JSON list of C-alpha atoms in Angstrom, two decimals:
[
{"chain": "A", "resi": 1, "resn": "UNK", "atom": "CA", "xyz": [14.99, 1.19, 48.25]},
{"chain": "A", "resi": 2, "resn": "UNK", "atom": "CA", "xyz": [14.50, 3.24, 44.97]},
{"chain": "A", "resi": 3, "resn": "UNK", "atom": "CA", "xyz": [12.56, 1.73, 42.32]},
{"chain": "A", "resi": 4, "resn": "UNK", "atom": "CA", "xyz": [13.36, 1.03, 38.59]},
{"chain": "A", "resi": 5, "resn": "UNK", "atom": "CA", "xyz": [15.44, 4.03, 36.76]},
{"chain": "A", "resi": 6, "resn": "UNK", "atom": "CA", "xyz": [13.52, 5.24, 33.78]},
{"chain": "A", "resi": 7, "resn": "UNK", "atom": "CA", "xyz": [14.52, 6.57, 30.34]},
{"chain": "A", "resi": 8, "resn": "UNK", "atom": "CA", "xyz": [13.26, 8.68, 28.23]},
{"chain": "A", "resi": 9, "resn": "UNK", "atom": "CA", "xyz": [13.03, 8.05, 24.45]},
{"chain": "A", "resi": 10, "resn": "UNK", "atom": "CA", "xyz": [12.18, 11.40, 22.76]},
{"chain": "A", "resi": 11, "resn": "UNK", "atom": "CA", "xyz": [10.69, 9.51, 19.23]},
{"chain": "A", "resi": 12, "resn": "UNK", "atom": "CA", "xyz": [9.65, 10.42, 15.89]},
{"chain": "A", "resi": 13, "resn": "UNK", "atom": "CA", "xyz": [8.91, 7.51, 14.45]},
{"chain": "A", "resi": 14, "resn": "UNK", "atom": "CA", "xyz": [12.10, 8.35, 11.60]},
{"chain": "A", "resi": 15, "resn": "UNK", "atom": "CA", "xyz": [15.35, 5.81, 11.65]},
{"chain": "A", "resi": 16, "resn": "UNK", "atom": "CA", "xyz": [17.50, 7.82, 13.85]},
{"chain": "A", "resi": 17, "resn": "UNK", "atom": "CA", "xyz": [14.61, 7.77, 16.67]},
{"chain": "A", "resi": 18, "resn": "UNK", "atom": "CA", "xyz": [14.79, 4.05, 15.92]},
{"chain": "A", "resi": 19, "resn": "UNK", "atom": "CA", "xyz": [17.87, 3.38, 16.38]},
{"chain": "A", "resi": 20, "resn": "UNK", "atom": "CA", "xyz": [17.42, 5.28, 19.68]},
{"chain": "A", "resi": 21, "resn": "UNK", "atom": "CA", "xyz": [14.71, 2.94, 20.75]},
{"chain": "A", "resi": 22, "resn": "UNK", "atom": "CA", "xyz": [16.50, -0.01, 20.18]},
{"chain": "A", "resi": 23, "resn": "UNK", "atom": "CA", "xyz": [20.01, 0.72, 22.60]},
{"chain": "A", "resi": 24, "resn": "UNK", "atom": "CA", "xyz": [16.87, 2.04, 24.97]},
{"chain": "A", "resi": 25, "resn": "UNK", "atom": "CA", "xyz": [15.33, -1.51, 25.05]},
{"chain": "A", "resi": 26, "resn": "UNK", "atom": "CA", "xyz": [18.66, -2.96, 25.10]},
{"chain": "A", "resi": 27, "resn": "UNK", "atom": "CA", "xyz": [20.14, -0.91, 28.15]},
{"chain": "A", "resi": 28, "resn": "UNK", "atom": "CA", "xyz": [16.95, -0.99, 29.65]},
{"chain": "A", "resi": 29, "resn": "UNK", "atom": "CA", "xyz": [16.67, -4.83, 30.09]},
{"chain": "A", "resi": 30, "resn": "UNK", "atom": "CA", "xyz": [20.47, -4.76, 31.01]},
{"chain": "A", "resi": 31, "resn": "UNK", "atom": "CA", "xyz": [19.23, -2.31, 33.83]},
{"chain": "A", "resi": 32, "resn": "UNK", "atom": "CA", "xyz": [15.96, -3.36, 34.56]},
{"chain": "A", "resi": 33, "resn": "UNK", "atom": "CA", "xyz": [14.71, 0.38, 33.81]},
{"chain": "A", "resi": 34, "resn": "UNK", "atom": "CA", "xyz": [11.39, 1.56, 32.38]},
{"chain": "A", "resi": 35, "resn": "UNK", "atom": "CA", "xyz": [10.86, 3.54, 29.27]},
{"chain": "A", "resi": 36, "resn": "UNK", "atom": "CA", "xyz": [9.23, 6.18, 28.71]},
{"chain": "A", "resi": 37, "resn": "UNK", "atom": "CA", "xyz": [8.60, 7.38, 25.02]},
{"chain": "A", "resi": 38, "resn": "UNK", "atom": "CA", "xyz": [7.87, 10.73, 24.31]},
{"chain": "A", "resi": 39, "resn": "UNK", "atom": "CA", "xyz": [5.81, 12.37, 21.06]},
{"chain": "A", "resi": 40, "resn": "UNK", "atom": "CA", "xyz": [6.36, 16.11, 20.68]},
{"chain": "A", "resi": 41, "resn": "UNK", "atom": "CA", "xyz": [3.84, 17.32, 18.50]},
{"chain": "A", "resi": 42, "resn": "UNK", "atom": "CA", "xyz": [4.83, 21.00, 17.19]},
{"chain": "A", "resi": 43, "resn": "UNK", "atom": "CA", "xyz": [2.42, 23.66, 15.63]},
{"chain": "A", "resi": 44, "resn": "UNK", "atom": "CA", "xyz": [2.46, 23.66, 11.97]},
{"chain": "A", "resi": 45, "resn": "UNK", "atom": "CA", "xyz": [4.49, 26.31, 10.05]},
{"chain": "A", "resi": 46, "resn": "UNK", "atom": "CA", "xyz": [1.27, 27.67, 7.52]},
{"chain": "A", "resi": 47, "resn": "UNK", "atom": "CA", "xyz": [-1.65, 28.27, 9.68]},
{"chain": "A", "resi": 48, "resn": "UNK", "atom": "CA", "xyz": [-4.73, 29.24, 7.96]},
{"chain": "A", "resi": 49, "resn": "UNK", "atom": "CA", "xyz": [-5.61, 33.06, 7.98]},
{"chain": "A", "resi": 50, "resn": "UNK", "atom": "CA", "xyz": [-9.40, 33.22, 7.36]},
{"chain": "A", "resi": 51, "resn": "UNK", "atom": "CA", "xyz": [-10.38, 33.16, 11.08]},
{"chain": "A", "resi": 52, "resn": "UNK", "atom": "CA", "xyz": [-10.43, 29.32, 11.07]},
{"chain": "A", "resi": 53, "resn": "UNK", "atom": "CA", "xyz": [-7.49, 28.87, 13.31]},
{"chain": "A", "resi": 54, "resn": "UNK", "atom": "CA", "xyz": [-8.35, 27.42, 16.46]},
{"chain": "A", "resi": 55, "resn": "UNK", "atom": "CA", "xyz": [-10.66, 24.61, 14.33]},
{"chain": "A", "resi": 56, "resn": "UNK", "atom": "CA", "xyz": [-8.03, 23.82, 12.18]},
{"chain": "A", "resi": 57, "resn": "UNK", "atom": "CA", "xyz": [-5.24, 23.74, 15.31]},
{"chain": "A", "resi": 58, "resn": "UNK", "atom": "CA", "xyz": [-7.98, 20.93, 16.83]},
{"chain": "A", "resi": 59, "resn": "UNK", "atom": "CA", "xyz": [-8.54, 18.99, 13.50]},
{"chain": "A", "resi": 60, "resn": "UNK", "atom": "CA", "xyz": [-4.35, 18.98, 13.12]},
{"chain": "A", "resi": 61, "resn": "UNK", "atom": "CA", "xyz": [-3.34, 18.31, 17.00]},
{"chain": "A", "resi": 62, "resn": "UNK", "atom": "CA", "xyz": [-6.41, 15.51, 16.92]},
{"chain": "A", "resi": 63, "resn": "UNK", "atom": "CA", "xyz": [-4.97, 13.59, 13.88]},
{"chain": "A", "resi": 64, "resn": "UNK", "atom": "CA", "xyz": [-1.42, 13.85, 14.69]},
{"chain": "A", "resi": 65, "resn": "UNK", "atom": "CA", "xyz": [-1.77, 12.57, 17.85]},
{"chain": "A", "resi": 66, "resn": "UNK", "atom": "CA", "xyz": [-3.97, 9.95, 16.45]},
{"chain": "A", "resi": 67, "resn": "UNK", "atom": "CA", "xyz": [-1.37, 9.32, 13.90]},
{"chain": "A", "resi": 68, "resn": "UNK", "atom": "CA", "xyz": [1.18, 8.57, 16.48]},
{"chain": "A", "resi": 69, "resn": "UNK", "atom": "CA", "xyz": [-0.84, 6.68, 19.00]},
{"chain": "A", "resi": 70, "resn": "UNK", "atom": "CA", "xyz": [-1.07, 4.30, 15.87]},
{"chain": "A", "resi": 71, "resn": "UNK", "atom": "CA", "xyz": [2.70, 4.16, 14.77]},
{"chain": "A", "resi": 72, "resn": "UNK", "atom": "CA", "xyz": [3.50, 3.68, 18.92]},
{"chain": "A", "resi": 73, "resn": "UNK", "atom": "CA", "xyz": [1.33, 0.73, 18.51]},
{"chain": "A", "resi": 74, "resn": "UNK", "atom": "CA", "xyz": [2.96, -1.01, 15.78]},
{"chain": "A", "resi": 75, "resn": "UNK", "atom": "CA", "xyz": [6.11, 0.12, 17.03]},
{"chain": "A", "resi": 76, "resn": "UNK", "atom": "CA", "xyz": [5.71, -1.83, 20.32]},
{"chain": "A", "resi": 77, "resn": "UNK", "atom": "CA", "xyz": [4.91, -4.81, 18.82]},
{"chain": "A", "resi": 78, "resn": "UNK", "atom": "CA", "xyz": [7.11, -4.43, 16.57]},
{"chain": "A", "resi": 79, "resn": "UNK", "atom": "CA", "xyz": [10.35, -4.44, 18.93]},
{"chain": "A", "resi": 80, "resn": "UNK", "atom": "CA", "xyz": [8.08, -7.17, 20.80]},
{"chain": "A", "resi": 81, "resn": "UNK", "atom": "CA", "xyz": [7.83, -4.54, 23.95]},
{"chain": "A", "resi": 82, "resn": "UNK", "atom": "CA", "xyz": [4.90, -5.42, 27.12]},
{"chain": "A", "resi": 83, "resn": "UNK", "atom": "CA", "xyz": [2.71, -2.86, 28.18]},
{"chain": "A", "resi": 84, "resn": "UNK", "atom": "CA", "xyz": [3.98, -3.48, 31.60]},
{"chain": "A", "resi": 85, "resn": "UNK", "atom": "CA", "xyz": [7.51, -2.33, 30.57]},
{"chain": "A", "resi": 86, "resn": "UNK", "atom": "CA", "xyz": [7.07, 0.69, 28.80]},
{"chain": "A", "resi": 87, "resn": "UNK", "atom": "CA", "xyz": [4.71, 3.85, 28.41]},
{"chain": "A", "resi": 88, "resn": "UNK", "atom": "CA", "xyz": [3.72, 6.69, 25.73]},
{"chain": "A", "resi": 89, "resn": "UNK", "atom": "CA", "xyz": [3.27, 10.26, 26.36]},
{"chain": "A", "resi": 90, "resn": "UNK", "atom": "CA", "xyz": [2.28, 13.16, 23.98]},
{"chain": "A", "resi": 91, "resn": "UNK", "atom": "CA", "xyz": [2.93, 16.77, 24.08]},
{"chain": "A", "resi": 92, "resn": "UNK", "atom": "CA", "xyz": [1.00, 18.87, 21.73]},
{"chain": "A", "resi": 93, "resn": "UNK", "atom": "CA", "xyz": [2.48, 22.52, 20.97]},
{"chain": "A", "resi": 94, "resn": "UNK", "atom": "CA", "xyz": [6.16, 23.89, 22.43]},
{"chain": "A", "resi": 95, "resn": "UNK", "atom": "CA", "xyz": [9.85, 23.49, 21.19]},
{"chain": "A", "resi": 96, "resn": "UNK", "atom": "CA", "xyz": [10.29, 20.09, 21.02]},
{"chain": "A", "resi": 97, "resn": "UNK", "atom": "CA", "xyz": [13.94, 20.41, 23.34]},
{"chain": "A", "resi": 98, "resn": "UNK", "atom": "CA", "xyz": [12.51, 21.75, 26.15]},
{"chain": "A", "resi": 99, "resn": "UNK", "atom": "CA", "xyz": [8.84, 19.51, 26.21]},
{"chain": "A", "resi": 100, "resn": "UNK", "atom": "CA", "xyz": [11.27, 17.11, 26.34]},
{"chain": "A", "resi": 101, "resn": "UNK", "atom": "CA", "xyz": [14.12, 18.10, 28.94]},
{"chain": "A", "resi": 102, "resn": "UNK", "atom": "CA", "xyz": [10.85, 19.11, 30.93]},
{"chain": "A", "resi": 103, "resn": "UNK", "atom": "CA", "xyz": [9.40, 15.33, 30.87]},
{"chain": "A", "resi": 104, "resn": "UNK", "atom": "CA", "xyz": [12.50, 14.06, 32.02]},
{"chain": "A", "resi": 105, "resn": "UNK", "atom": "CA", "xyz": [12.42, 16.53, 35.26]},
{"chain": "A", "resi": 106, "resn": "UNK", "atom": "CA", "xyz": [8.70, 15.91, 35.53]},
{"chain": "A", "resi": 107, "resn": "UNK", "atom": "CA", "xyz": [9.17, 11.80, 35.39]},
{"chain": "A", "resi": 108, "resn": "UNK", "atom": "CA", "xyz": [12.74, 11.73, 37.23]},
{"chain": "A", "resi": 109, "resn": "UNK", "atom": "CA", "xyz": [14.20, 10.03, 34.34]},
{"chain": "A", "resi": 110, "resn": "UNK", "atom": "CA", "xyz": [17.58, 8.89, 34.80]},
{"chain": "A", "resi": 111, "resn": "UNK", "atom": "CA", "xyz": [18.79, 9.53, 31.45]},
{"chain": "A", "resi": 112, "resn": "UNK", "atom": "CA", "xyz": [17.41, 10.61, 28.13]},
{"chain": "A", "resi": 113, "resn": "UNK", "atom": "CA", "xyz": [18.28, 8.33, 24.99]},
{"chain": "A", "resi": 114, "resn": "UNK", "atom": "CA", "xyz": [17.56, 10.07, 21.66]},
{"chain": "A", "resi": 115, "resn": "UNK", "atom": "CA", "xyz": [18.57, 9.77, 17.95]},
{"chain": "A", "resi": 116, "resn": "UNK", "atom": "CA", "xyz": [20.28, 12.44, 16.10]},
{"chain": "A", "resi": 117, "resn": "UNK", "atom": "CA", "xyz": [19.38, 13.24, 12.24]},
{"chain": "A", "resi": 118, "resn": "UNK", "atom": "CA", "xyz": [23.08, 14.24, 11.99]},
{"chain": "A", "resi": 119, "resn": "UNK", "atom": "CA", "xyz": [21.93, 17.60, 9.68]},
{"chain": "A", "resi": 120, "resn": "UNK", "atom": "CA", "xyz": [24.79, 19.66, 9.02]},
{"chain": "A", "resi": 121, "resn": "UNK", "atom": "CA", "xyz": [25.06, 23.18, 7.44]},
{"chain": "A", "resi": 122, "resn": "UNK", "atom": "CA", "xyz": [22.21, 24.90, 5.99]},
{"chain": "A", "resi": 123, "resn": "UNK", "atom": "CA", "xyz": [19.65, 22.33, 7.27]},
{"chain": "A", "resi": 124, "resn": "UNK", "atom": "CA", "xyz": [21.08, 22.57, 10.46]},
{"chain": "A", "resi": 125, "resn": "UNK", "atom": "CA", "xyz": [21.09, 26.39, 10.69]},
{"chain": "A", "resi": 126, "resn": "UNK", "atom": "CA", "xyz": [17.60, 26.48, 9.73]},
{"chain": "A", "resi": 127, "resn": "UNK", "atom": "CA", "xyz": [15.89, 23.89, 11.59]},
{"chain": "A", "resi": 128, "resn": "UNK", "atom": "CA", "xyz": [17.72, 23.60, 14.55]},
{"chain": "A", "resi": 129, "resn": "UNK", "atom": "CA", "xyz": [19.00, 21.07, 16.42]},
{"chain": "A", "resi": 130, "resn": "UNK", "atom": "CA", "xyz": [16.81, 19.09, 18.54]},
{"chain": "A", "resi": 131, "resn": "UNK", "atom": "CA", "xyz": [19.34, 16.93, 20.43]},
{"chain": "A", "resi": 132, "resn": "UNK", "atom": "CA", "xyz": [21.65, 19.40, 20.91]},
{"chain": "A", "resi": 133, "resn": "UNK", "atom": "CA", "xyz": [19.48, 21.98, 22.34]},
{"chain": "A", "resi": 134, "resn": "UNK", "atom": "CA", "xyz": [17.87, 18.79, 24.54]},
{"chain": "A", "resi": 135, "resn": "UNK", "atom": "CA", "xyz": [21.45, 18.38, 25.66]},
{"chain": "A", "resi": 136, "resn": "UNK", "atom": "CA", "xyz": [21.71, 22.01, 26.76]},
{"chain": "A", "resi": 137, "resn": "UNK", "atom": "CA", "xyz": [18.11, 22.16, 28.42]},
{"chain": "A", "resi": 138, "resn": "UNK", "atom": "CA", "xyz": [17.67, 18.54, 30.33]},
{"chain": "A", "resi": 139, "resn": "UNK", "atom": "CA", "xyz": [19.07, 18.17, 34.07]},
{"chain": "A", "resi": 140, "resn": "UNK", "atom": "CA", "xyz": [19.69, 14.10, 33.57]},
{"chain": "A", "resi": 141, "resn": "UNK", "atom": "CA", "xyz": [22.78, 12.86, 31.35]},
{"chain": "A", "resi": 142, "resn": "UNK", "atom": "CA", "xyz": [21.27, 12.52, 27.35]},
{"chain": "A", "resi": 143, "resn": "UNK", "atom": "CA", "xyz": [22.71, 9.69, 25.25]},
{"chain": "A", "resi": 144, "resn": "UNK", "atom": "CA", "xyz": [22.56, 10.92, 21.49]},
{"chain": "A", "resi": 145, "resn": "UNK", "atom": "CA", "xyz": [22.35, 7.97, 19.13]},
{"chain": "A", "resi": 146, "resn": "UNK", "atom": "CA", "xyz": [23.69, 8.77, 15.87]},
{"chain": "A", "resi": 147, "resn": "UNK", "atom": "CA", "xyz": [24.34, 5.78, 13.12]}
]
């Protein structure tokens, strides 16, 4: 008998991820699934060129992850979510796409659920975008929230 199907909520704690996270917790009650949130933390643009580097990639990586272990937390409680029914994993360095697409293989996930920041143009030619590169890269069906 296979257990509970989980999905994976890429999050970055800005309204579309939200808006993700709640149709997550919504289909996941409906399908009695577990969530798994994911925190891609990517390597800042400006890195310091006086030698300091691998200090200053410790001091950054230690107090974003900090940073989001903190906004998880009042997240959770904030969409009234059990321990039991949900868990929080953080990937430091890498394109955040294919951290993601690979969490879902690693974890089995049965679908990804993500928000979209809906950029268009310039913005979108310059930074990318996440979910649809996540859509090319994961092996599971993605659900793109966009509102």
């Amino acid at each position: 008998m296979p257990g509970k199907p989980t999905y994976l909520v890429p999050i970055d704690f800005s309204k579309p991820s939200e808006y993700a996270v709640d149709d997550a917790i919504r289909l996941a009650r409906e399908h009695r699934a577990k969530l798994l949130f994911i925190h891609v933390i990517t390597v800042p643009v400006i890195l310091p060129d006086d030698g300091g580097t691998a200090q200053f990639l410790d001091d950054y990586y230690g107090a974003a992850e900090q940073d989001a272990q903190e906004k998880m937390q009042k997240l959770a409680k904030q969409k009234k979510l059990k321990p039991q029914n949900y868990r929080f994993v953080i990937v430091k360095r890498g394109d955040p796409a294919h951290a993601i697409a690979s969490q879902a293989k690693k974890s089995r996930a049965a679908m990804i659920i993500m928000g979209s920041h809906g950029r268009t143009g310039l913005q979108r030619f310059m930074l990318g975008s996440v979910a649809e590169r996540t859509l090319r890269y994961a092996a599971c069906p993605v659900l793109i929230v966009k509102k």
